């Protein structure tokens, strides 16, 4: 049995089987993002389902920008969406379209509905429309429902010509004012908007509603399976009504799946936009954002995100996934592929008092213990090093196994065993230098006599052969697990410690040549990447992608 098969695949296989509705046809899906913001991890699930289903069955997937609502649309978002999809490893070939490409044909089909007596021009204002929508057991009302075909056709053409103000008239489908599904109570399919379109300019002043335009676009492109989120399940009868009652060349099937929810974040583009526009984050690509460009900047890999989407599965019931599982998928990928490096984020000097002054040597360190083919590198070593400040305590706490005067021998990664002999303080009593001695016969970290080493293994960098960098430590953008919960203002749930910046960090010299999107495991600290926006050879900036410890499921 195919472990990756889900209920969508079952429907597809039923349709393409002999005697099925798509027998002999090539599976054809589409991904229809609205270009009014950047893609986020929630869109990624839909993207992987749309493109992945086409891939699985040797089919095609169109990229179609849903630009039927010009209010917030922009070419900036169009370009960013294309970049994100390519980054994830999907491609649409020559099948990129815009919903606005079909405005003329959609208009013709709307006229066709009027001529069939299945649509009419309504003059209820938005407030009157809402007041006359009815309730459960109470039908909706429209005094314009029986308007003559010729009159509706004339008014619709004059709506297109720009003769009427916004909100004064709409075109409604004539379906069923008593339906228990309110989406079928003569829904509006066209409205008047005097707004410039990012591609069509001012050519149009009437625009189709999504529920009318989408099925038409699917049918015109020959889409066999229109895969969409569960919120459109109640809209499916309208989708099918449009397909059945307009003169379109094919009959797509709409299948719904549950949207992706992740704790400690929000998935609303409107809410993400507010964070950007109010300056609460540093743009759509802020590494704390759930946008794909933000995750990419933080150091997430295409493989980790696709693996995450595959492993959470496809369901019909909405659920919330732990953010820790997304981190787990990244950690798995980077653990296998990221090069190891040494970096000291809170440096304090360490002087090996019995190491010859002026002497410099190199020690051999593996690039990735999980990948022998990654090889090794030589790292400079001398009398003067940097270590993490918290690797020394003048007065140790219980079970402390790092450096303190009279404490146990500790290993310097790949180098020697050292023993702390004391420290140097400044005039304020702050420790500014740690003093120790080393065992010359312990090169590589193992004592010649085989004695047991009781202290910890520590990372370090050579003070005379290192580079300086800014390191940004990112955490969850929200402190609340459910910032979108009832009665909450998600802005109030922001985590004030979601970004901690460390200046003057000391890094292994080879990292001075690193450029984005290079990724590393900083030993004992976590996984880090070169910032793809702010880092330069003159000012290195590294972002923590994910901490080293995996607590998911524990």
JSON list of C-alpha atoms in Angstrom, two decimals, residues 192-283:
[
{"chain": "A", "resi": 192, "resn": "UNK", "atom": "CA", "xyz": [-19.02, 47.56, -9.30]},
{"chain": "A", "resi": 193, "resn": "UNK", "atom": "CA", "xyz": [-15.55, 48.75, -8.20]},
{"chain": "A", "resi": 194, "resn": "UNK", "atom": "CA", "xyz": [-13.86, 51.91, -9.45]},
{"chain": "A", "resi": 195, "resn": "UNK", "atom": "CA", "xyz": [-10.31, 50.91, -8.67]},
{"chain": "A", "resi": 196, "resn": "UNK", "atom": "CA", "xyz": [-7.21, 50.48, -10.81]},
{"chain": "A", "resi": 197, "resn": "UNK", "atom": "CA", "xyz": [-6.19, 46.89, -11.48]},
{"chain": "A", "resi": 198, "resn": "UNK", "atom": "CA", "xyz": [-2.48, 46.05, -11.31]},
{"chain": "A", "resi": 199, "resn": "UNK", "atom": "CA", "xyz": [-2.61, 44.46, -14.80]},
{"chain": "A", "resi": 200, "resn": "UNK", "atom": "CA", "xyz": [-5.84, 45.68, -16.42]},
{"chain": "A", "resi": 201, "resn": "UNK", "atom": "CA", "xyz": [-5.53, 49.32, -15.37]},
{"chain": "A", "resi": 202, "resn": "UNK", "atom": "CA", "xyz": [-8.92, 51.05, -15.54]},
{"chain": "A", "resi": 203, "resn": "UNK", "atom": "CA", "xyz": [-10.32, 48.88, -18.34]},
{"chain": "A", "resi": 204, "resn": "UNK", "atom": "CA", "xyz": [-12.80, 47.26, -15.96]},
{"chain": "A", "resi": 205, "resn": "UNK", "atom": "CA", "xyz": [-15.08, 48.77, -13.35]},
{"chain": "A", "resi": 206, "resn": "UNK", "atom": "CA", "xyz": [-17.03, 45.58, -12.66]},
{"chain": "A", "resi": 207, "resn": "UNK", "atom": "CA", "xyz": [-15.32, 42.54, -11.19]},
{"chain": "A", "resi": 208, "resn": "UNK", "atom": "CA", "xyz": [-16.50, 38.93, -10.77]},
{"chain": "A", "resi": 209, "resn": "UNK", "atom": "CA", "xyz": [-16.77, 37.44, -7.30]},
{"chain": "A", "resi": 210, "resn": "UNK", "atom": "CA", "xyz": [-14.36, 34.61, -6.53]},
{"chain": "A", "resi": 211, "resn": "UNK", "atom": "CA", "xyz": [-17.11, 31.97, -6.26]},
{"chain": "A", "resi": 212, "resn": "UNK", "atom": "CA", "xyz": [-18.16, 32.76, -9.83]},
{"chain": "A", "resi": 213, "resn": "UNK", "atom": "CA", "xyz": [-14.76, 33.36, -11.40]},
{"chain": "A", "resi": 214, "resn": "UNK", "atom": "CA", "xyz": [-12.91, 30.42, -9.90]},
{"chain": "A", "resi": 215, "resn": "UNK", "atom": "CA", "xyz": [-14.93, 27.51, -11.36]},
{"chain": "A", "resi": 216, "resn": "UNK", "atom": "CA", "xyz": [-14.93, 29.23, -14.75]},
{"chain": "A", "resi": 217, "resn": "UNK", "atom": "CA", "xyz": [-11.16, 29.66, -14.66]},
{"chain": "A", "resi": 218, "resn": "UNK", "atom": "CA", "xyz": [-10.72, 26.01, -13.67]},
{"chain": "A", "resi": 219, "resn": "UNK", "atom": "CA", "xyz": [-12.96, 24.86, -16.51]},
{"chain": "A", "resi": 220, "resn": "UNK", "atom": "CA", "xyz": [-11.30, 27.07, -19.12]},
{"chain": "A", "resi": 221, "resn": "UNK", "atom": "CA", "xyz": [-7.88, 25.70, -18.16]},
{"chain": "A", "resi": 222, "resn": "UNK", "atom": "CA", "xyz": [-9.03, 22.08, -18.27]},
{"chain": "A", "resi": 223, "resn": "UNK", "atom": "CA", "xyz": [-8.44, 21.51, -14.56]},
{"chain": "A", "resi": 224, "resn": "UNK", "atom": "CA", "xyz": [-9.58, 18.02, -13.58]},
{"chain": "A", "resi": 225, "resn": "UNK", "atom": "CA", "xyz": [-9.30, 18.43, -9.80]},
{"chain": "A", "resi": 226, "resn": "UNK", "atom": "CA", "xyz": [-9.72, 21.74, -8.01]},
{"chain": "A", "resi": 227, "resn": "UNK", "atom": "CA", "xyz": [-8.13, 21.15, -4.61]},
{"chain": "A", "resi": 228, "resn": "UNK", "atom": "CA", "xyz": [-8.96, 23.77, -2.00]},
{"chain": "A", "resi": 229, "resn": "UNK", "atom": "CA", "xyz": [-9.22, 24.31, 1.73]},
{"chain": "A", "resi": 230, "resn": "UNK", "atom": "CA", "xyz": [-12.13, 23.14, 3.86]},
{"chain": "A", "resi": 231, "resn": "UNK", "atom": "CA", "xyz": [-13.68, 26.60, 4.12]},
{"chain": "A", "resi": 232, "resn": "UNK", "atom": "CA", "xyz": [-14.90, 26.14, 0.53]},
{"chain": "A", "resi": 233, "resn": "UNK", "atom": "CA", "xyz": [-16.83, 22.94, 1.28]},
{"chain": "A", "resi": 234, "resn": "UNK", "atom": "CA", "xyz": [-20.08, 24.90, 1.71]},
{"chain": "A", "resi": 235, "resn": "UNK", "atom": "CA", "xyz": [-19.29, 26.74, -1.52]},
{"chain": "A", "resi": 236, "resn": "UNK", "atom": "CA", "xyz": [-18.99, 23.52, -3.56]},
{"chain": "A", "resi": 237, "resn": "UNK", "atom": "CA", "xyz": [-22.71, 23.47, -4.53]},
{"chain": "A", "resi": 238, "resn": "UNK", "atom": "CA", "xyz": [-22.24, 26.95, -6.00]},
{"chain": "A", "resi": 239, "resn": "UNK", "atom": "CA", "xyz": [-19.03, 25.84, -7.74]},
{"chain": "A", "resi": 240, "resn": "UNK", "atom": "CA", "xyz": [-20.94, 22.95, -9.33]},
{"chain": "A", "resi": 241, "resn": "UNK", "atom": "CA", "xyz": [-23.91, 25.18, -10.21]},
{"chain": "A", "resi": 242, "resn": "UNK", "atom": "CA", "xyz": [-21.65, 27.57, -12.12]},
{"chain": "A", "resi": 243, "resn": "UNK", "atom": "CA", "xyz": [-20.02, 24.67, -13.99]},
{"chain": "A", "resi": 244, "resn": "UNK", "atom": "CA", "xyz": [-23.39, 23.14, -14.88]},
{"chain": "A", "resi": 245, "resn": "UNK", "atom": "CA", "xyz": [-25.09, 26.36, -15.97]},
{"chain": "A", "resi": 246, "resn": "UNK", "atom": "CA", "xyz": [-22.40, 28.21, -17.91]},
{"chain": "A", "resi": 247, "resn": "UNK", "atom": "CA", "xyz": [-21.10, 27.19, -21.31]},
{"chain": "A", "resi": 248, "resn": "UNK", "atom": "CA", "xyz": [-17.65, 26.03, -20.19]},
{"chain": "A", "resi": 249, "resn": "UNK", "atom": "CA", "xyz": [-15.59, 23.35, -21.97]},
{"chain": "A", "resi": 250, "resn": "UNK", "atom": "CA", "xyz": [-14.89, 21.00, -19.02]},
{"chain": "A", "resi": 251, "resn": "UNK", "atom": "CA", "xyz": [-16.21, 19.92, -15.63]},
{"chain": "A", "resi": 252, "resn": "UNK", "atom": "CA", "xyz": [-13.62, 20.07, -12.84]},
{"chain": "A", "resi": 253, "resn": "UNK", "atom": "CA", "xyz": [-14.19, 18.37, -9.48]},
{"chain": "A", "resi": 254, "resn": "UNK", "atom": "CA", "xyz": [-13.69, 20.37, -6.29]},
{"chain": "A", "resi": 255, "resn": "UNK", "atom": "CA", "xyz": [-12.17, 18.48, -3.35]},
{"chain": "A", "resi": 256, "resn": "UNK", "atom": "CA", "xyz": [-11.57, 20.13, 0.04]},
{"chain": "A", "resi": 257, "resn": "UNK", "atom": "CA", "xyz": [-8.93, 19.47, 2.68]},
{"chain": "A", "resi": 258, "resn": "UNK", "atom": "CA", "xyz": [-8.27, 20.93, 6.13]},
{"chain": "A", "resi": 259, "resn": "UNK", "atom": "CA", "xyz": [-6.09, 24.01, 6.35]},
{"chain": "A", "resi": 260, "resn": "UNK", "atom": "CA", "xyz": [-2.82, 23.97, 8.25]},
{"chain": "A", "resi": 261, "resn": "UNK", "atom": "CA", "xyz": [-2.80, 25.47, 11.72]},
{"chain": "A", "resi": 262, "resn": "UNK", "atom": "CA", "xyz": [0.40, 25.89, 13.73]},
{"chain": "A", "resi": 263, "resn": "UNK", "atom": "CA", "xyz": [0.60, 27.07, 17.31]},
{"chain": "A", "resi": 264, "resn": "UNK", "atom": "CA", "xyz": [2.50, 30.21, 18.33]},
{"chain": "A", "resi": 265, "resn": "UNK", "atom": "CA", "xyz": [1.69, 31.95, 15.05]},
{"chain": "A", "resi": 266, "resn": "UNK", "atom": "CA", "xyz": [-1.09, 33.46, 12.94]},
{"chain": "A", "resi": 267, "resn": "UNK", "atom": "CA", "xyz": [-1.95, 32.48, 9.37]},
{"chain": "A", "resi": 268, "resn": "UNK", "atom": "CA", "xyz": [-4.07, 35.42, 8.29]},
{"chain": "A", "resi": 269, "resn": "UNK", "atom": "CA", "xyz": [-2.45, 37.50, 5.54]},
{"chain": "A", "resi": 270, "resn": "UNK", "atom": "CA", "xyz": [-4.40, 40.48, 6.82]},
{"chain": "A", "resi": 271, "resn": "UNK", "atom": "CA", "xyz": [-2.91, 40.08, 10.29]},
{"chain": "A", "resi": 272, "resn": "UNK", "atom": "CA", "xyz": [0.58, 39.45, 8.93]},
{"chain": "A", "resi": 273, "resn": "UNK", "atom": "CA", "xyz": [0.23, 42.55, 6.76]},
{"chain": "A", "resi": 274, "resn": "UNK", "atom": "CA", "xyz": [-0.62, 44.62, 9.86]},
{"chain": "A", "resi": 275, "resn": "UNK", "atom": "CA", "xyz": [2.53, 43.38, 11.61]},
{"chain": "A", "resi": 276, "resn": "UNK", "atom": "CA", "xyz": [4.54, 44.58, 8.60]},
{"chain": "A", "resi": 277, "resn": "UNK", "atom": "CA", "xyz": [2.76, 47.89, 8.06]},
{"chain": "A", "resi": 278, "resn": "UNK", "atom": "CA", "xyz": [2.84, 48.79, 11.77]},
{"chain": "A", "resi": 279, "resn": "UNK", "atom": "CA", "xyz": [6.58, 48.08, 11.98]},
{"chain": "A", "resi": 280, "resn": "UNK", "atom": "CA", "xyz": [6.16, 45.31, 14.54]},
{"chain": "A", "resi": 281, "resn": "UNK", "atom": "CA", "xyz": [8.41, 43.09, 12.41]},
{"chain": "A", "resi": 282, "resn": "UNK", "atom": "CA", "xyz": [11.18, 43.97, 9.96]},
{"chain": "A", "resi": 283, "resn": "UNK", "atom": "CA", "xyz": [9.19, 43.21, 6.80]}
]
